[in-house]
Structure formats: structure tokens, C-alpha cells
Amino acid sequence: MTTYSRVKQTLVSLKSAKATLERYSILSQDQTARKSFQRNADQLQPIIDRLQKRIKHMELEEPQYKGY
Amino acid sequence: MPEWLETTIRSFSFLVLLLILTRALGRKMAARMTFFEIAYVIVLGMITGAISIQLVDLVNGIFAFLTWGLIGIALSFLSLKSKMVRDAIHGREAVVIKNGKVLEEQLRRVRYTPEDLLQQLRNKQIFSLADVEFAVMESNGEINALIKSNRQPITPQHLGVETAPVTGVQTVILDGTIMDEPLTTMGLNRGWLRGELEKIGVSPENVFIAQVDSMGELYIDLFDDALQIPKPTTRQLLLNSLEQAKADLETYAIDTDDPKSKQMYQRCAEELSSIIYDVRHLLK
């Protein structure tokens, strides 16, 4: 497995984790738990953004990866 | 009217009357009976019994029954309204151990021998008087004790551990039928439930009991006990995937040669670890 595909995999799993956190922030009955989930889901976003940027960069450097 | 018929009629009608009266008296009486309440109930039962087997004259009996019954209802209402009436009828609770010392004066006042006190404490799994900081005798004669703080069982708070809040669990399926009201109080609907059950691979008719916790996780018990169903693990999985991602990011930071992206990966890993720290107690 290339680094490129591994980074992409991590990105996908982080995205899914963010979605799950957001789901919990809606489902959870407790107010503090709700806020905590929402806050952490929001904090995941910059990490996802940075990884996305990194992936774009990798695609630019090595165009043969694109699309995988 | 033959005597047996009269007995039957009396018995039946006073049975119904007694049922209505005990309902009107409220539920508290059965929960914790004080001395007065026990005596009251016995007298009421005696009157009813005496009337139904014709020990007393019907008119006299009815008047006795009504007097006791109405006064009982009145007292139960008054004691709701006024503290004074409450104290007069039910008695006040008495402090029998304070700062670890037995108050003999109070014990004498409530007619308690030291043996009684020790026995009551043993009932509460307290065998040594030295462990008791404070004890109160309730108005129904029961003793409740607060044990010294260094003898109290450890709670998560003592350990400084944060725990996920446990709010009510709602039962959403009983005996194969979906309950709509609990579902809506959780903000869910039948469609969601069907979807969750489909994920596990069971149909609603096969479910004996299904409960949803505050995080929207479903626990089910099937009619067929031989079937193995997956346990709810979404929370654990989420925590695992976050930790996996963190480990991956750290690996990339080591693998990459570019100092700028190295730094970027490291920062991401650090942020992720603070997120994990924050949600860990909610996902356990």
C-alpha cells in the first residue's frame, strides 16, 4: 500500500468518526455530553482539512496517484 | 331477609367501601407505616370485619367506619399541608448518633435499647459503631446511618474519573410490539428502529424486549435465546478508529521526509489525542 492510499484511508476514517460524533451529539440526551460531542466533531474538521490539502499536494507531485 | 344473605351483602359492600377508602388515603401509608398508621389500619380492619359478620349494629358500624375513614382522609390531607400536623401524627425523626457519639437521651426518648440500635445498624451492614458518623431514627422506627467518609464506598468522583452520563433507558419494544411513545420521547421513530433491527438482522416480531439508551444504542432480547446477536459496539468502534487514526498520523510523521508535512502530521496527531482525551469517558 502506498503512503498516498494510506493517508486517504485515514482521512476517510476521520470523516466517518466526525459523522458518528455528530450523530451522537444529536442523539445524546444529556446536555453536556451533547456539547462535548459537537465541540470535538468541530475540532476534527481542521485535521480533515489539512489531510485533504496534503492529499491534493501528493496528487500534484505524483499525478499517477490521482483517482485512486 | 335471611341472615346469611345479610352477611353476604354487608361483607361485599364494606369490601368495596374499604377499597375506595384505602385508595383515597393515598399510597404513602403502605410505603412506610408509622406506629399511628399501623394502629389506624388495624382499627379500620376491625370495624369492617365486625360489621360484616354482624357483631355490631349496622347503623353504629357505618358511623364508626365513616368517622374513622373521613378523619383518616382529612388527616392525610392536612399532613400534606402543614408541618405541624405531620409532626403531631407521624412524629419527628430523632438523631440518635451525632459526631460518632450515641445520644443516650434520645434513645431513651424513643424507647430504644442499645441492643436494638446495634441490631438496626447491623441490618444496614454496619457492624462497628466506630464507623458511624451520624444516625437518624425515622418516624417509622427505622434507623438510617451515615458512615464516616473514610469508610464510604469509592465512587468515580473520589477517583477523579469522569463517567458518561446515564440518563433514562427507554423500552421501545415489549413482547414484539413497538411502543411509539418511548420512541418519540427519545426523538426517534419507527423507521429508525426498523433500520437498527435490520442492521442486526432480526425482525421486530422476534424481539421480546428492546431498550434504547441515552446515546441511541439499542439493546435487544430475542424470543429465541439460542440466537447470538451482536452486542452494541459503535461507541467502542468510534474510539478505536480515532485511536487508529492518531497512530497512523504519527507513523506518517515519521515516514515523511518533508519537514513541513512532518510538522503538519505531528500537529494533527496532537490535536487528535486531545480530542480522544475529551470524548474517551463518553465512549467507554
PDB file of C-alpha atoms in Angstrom, chain A residues 3 6-8 10 13-14 16-18 20-21 23-24 27-30 32-33 36-37 39-40 43-44 46-47 50-51 54 57-58, chain B residues 165 167 185-186 188 214-217 234-235 238 241-242 245 248-249 251-252 256 258 261 264-265 267-268 271-272 275 278-279 282-283:
ATOM      1  CA  THR A   3       1.535   6.264   1.533  1.00  0.00           C
ATOM      2  CA  ARG A   6      -2.975   5.075   3.454  1.00  0.00           C
ATOM      3  CA  VAL A   7      -3.342   8.800   4.086  1.00  0.00           C
ATOM      4  CA  LYS A   8      -6.540   8.701   2.096  1.00  0.00           C
ATOM      5  CA  THR A  10      -7.056   7.755   7.426  1.00  0.00           C
ATOM      6  CA  SER A  13     -11.977   7.063   8.754  1.00  0.00           C
ATOM      7  CA  LEU A  14     -11.653  10.504  10.349  1.00  0.00           C
ATOM      8  CA  SER A  16     -16.671   8.811   9.391  1.00  0.00           C
ATOM      9  CA  ALA A  17     -15.632   9.396  13.011  1.00  0.00           C
ATOM     10  CA  LYS A  18     -16.720  13.008  12.679  1.00  0.00           C
ATOM     11  CA  THR A  20     -20.565   9.492  14.181  1.00  0.00           C
ATOM     12  CA  LEU A  21     -19.664  12.177  16.730  1.00  0.00           C
ATOM     13  CA  ARG A  23     -24.808  11.745  15.242  1.00  0.00           C
ATOM     14  CA  TYR A  24     -24.156  11.262  18.949  1.00  0.00           C
ATOM     15  CA  LEU A  27     -28.990  11.578  19.795  1.00  0.00           C
ATOM     16  CA  SER A  28     -27.482  12.142  23.211  1.00  0.00           C
ATOM     17  CA  GLN A  29     -29.988  13.203  25.866  1.00  0.00           C
ATOM     18  CA  ASP A  30     -27.501  14.832  28.200  1.00  0.00           C
ATOM     19  CA  THR A  32     -23.037  18.416  28.467  1.00  0.00           C
ATOM     20  CA  ALA A  33     -22.420  15.221  26.505  1.00  0.00           C
ATOM     21  CA  SER A  36     -18.852  17.794  24.133  1.00  0.00           C
ATOM     22  CA  PHE A  37     -19.624  15.689  21.061  1.00  0.00           C
ATOM     23  CA  ARG A  39     -17.192  20.517  20.066  1.00  0.00           C
ATOM     24  CA  ASN A  40     -14.990  17.553  19.301  1.00  0.00           C
ATOM     25  CA  GLN A  43     -12.279  20.147  16.250  1.00  0.00           C
ATOM     26  CA  LEU A  44     -11.869  17.235  13.871  1.00  0.00           C
ATOM     27  CA  PRO A  46      -9.219  21.321  10.735  1.00  0.00           C
ATOM     28  CA  ILE A  47      -7.410  17.974  10.857  1.00  0.00           C
ATOM     29  CA  ARG A  50      -5.133  19.625   6.476  1.00  0.00           C
ATOM     30  CA  LEU A  51      -5.082  15.989   5.390  1.00  0.00           C
ATOM     31  CA  ARG A  54      -1.831  17.147   1.880  1.00  0.00           C
ATOM     32  CA  HIS A  57      -0.366  18.149  -2.770  1.00  0.00           C
ATOM     33  CA  MET A  58       0.602  14.494  -3.188  1.00  0.00           C
TER      34      MET A  58
ATOM     35  CA  PRO B 165     -23.900  10.473  31.985  1.00  0.00           C
ATOM     36  CA  THR B 167     -29.931   9.103  31.596  1.00  0.00           C
ATOM     37  CA  THR B 185     -39.505  10.831  23.866  1.00  0.00           C
ATOM     38  CA  MET B 186     -36.060   9.751  22.701  1.00  0.00           C
ATOM     39  CA  LEU B 188     -36.603   8.570  17.381  1.00  0.00           C
ATOM     40  CA  SER B 214     -29.299   7.875  26.058  1.00  0.00           C
ATOM     41  CA  MET B 215     -26.765   7.538  23.227  1.00  0.00           C
ATOM     42  CA  GLY B 216     -29.272   5.909  20.918  1.00  0.00           C
ATOM     43  CA  GLU B 217     -27.797   2.464  21.291  1.00  0.00           C
ATOM     44  CA  THR B 234     -20.481   1.506  17.871  1.00  0.00           C
ATOM     45  CA  ARG B 235     -19.060   3.637  20.658  1.00  0.00           C
ATOM     46  CA  LEU B 238     -15.535   5.016  17.222  1.00  0.00           C
ATOM     47  CA  SER B 241     -10.982   4.315  14.888  1.00  0.00           C
ATOM     48  CA  LEU B 242      -9.947   7.632  16.440  1.00  0.00           C
ATOM     49  CA  ALA B 245      -6.119   7.426  13.017  1.00  0.00           C
ATOM     50  CA  ASP B 248      -1.444   6.430  11.575  1.00  0.00           C
ATOM     51  CA  LEU B 249      -0.757  10.163  11.684  1.00  0.00           C
ATOM     52  CA  THR B 251       3.539   6.957  11.520  1.00  0.00           C
ATOM     53  CA  TYR B 252       3.231   9.382   8.586  1.00  0.00           C
ATOM     54  CA  THR B 256       7.760  11.571   5.529  1.00  0.00           C
ATOM     55  CA  ASP B 258       9.402  16.772   4.014  1.00  0.00           C
ATOM     56  CA  SER B 261       4.396  17.924   6.279  1.00  0.00           C
ATOM     57  CA  MET B 264       1.638  19.077   9.926  1.00  0.00           C
ATOM     58  CA  TYR B 265       1.156  15.380  10.755  1.00  0.00           C
ATOM     59  CA  ARG B 267       0.145  18.745  14.888  1.00  0.00           C
ATOM     60  CA  CYS B 268      -2.777  16.703  13.639  1.00  0.00           C
ATOM     61  CA  GLU B 271      -4.968  17.653  18.235  1.00  0.00           C
ATOM     62  CA  LEU B 272      -6.493  14.246  17.718  1.00  0.00           C
ATOM     63  CA  ILE B 275     -10.000  15.057  21.167  1.00  0.00           C
ATOM     64  CA  ASP B 278     -12.049  14.657  25.755  1.00  0.00           C
ATOM     65  CA  VAL B 279     -14.507  12.045  24.481  1.00  0.00           C
ATOM     66  CA  LEU B 282     -18.321   9.298  26.917  1.00  0.00           C
ATOM     67  CA  LEU B 283     -17.453   6.385  24.670  1.00  0.00           C
TER      68      LEU B 283
END
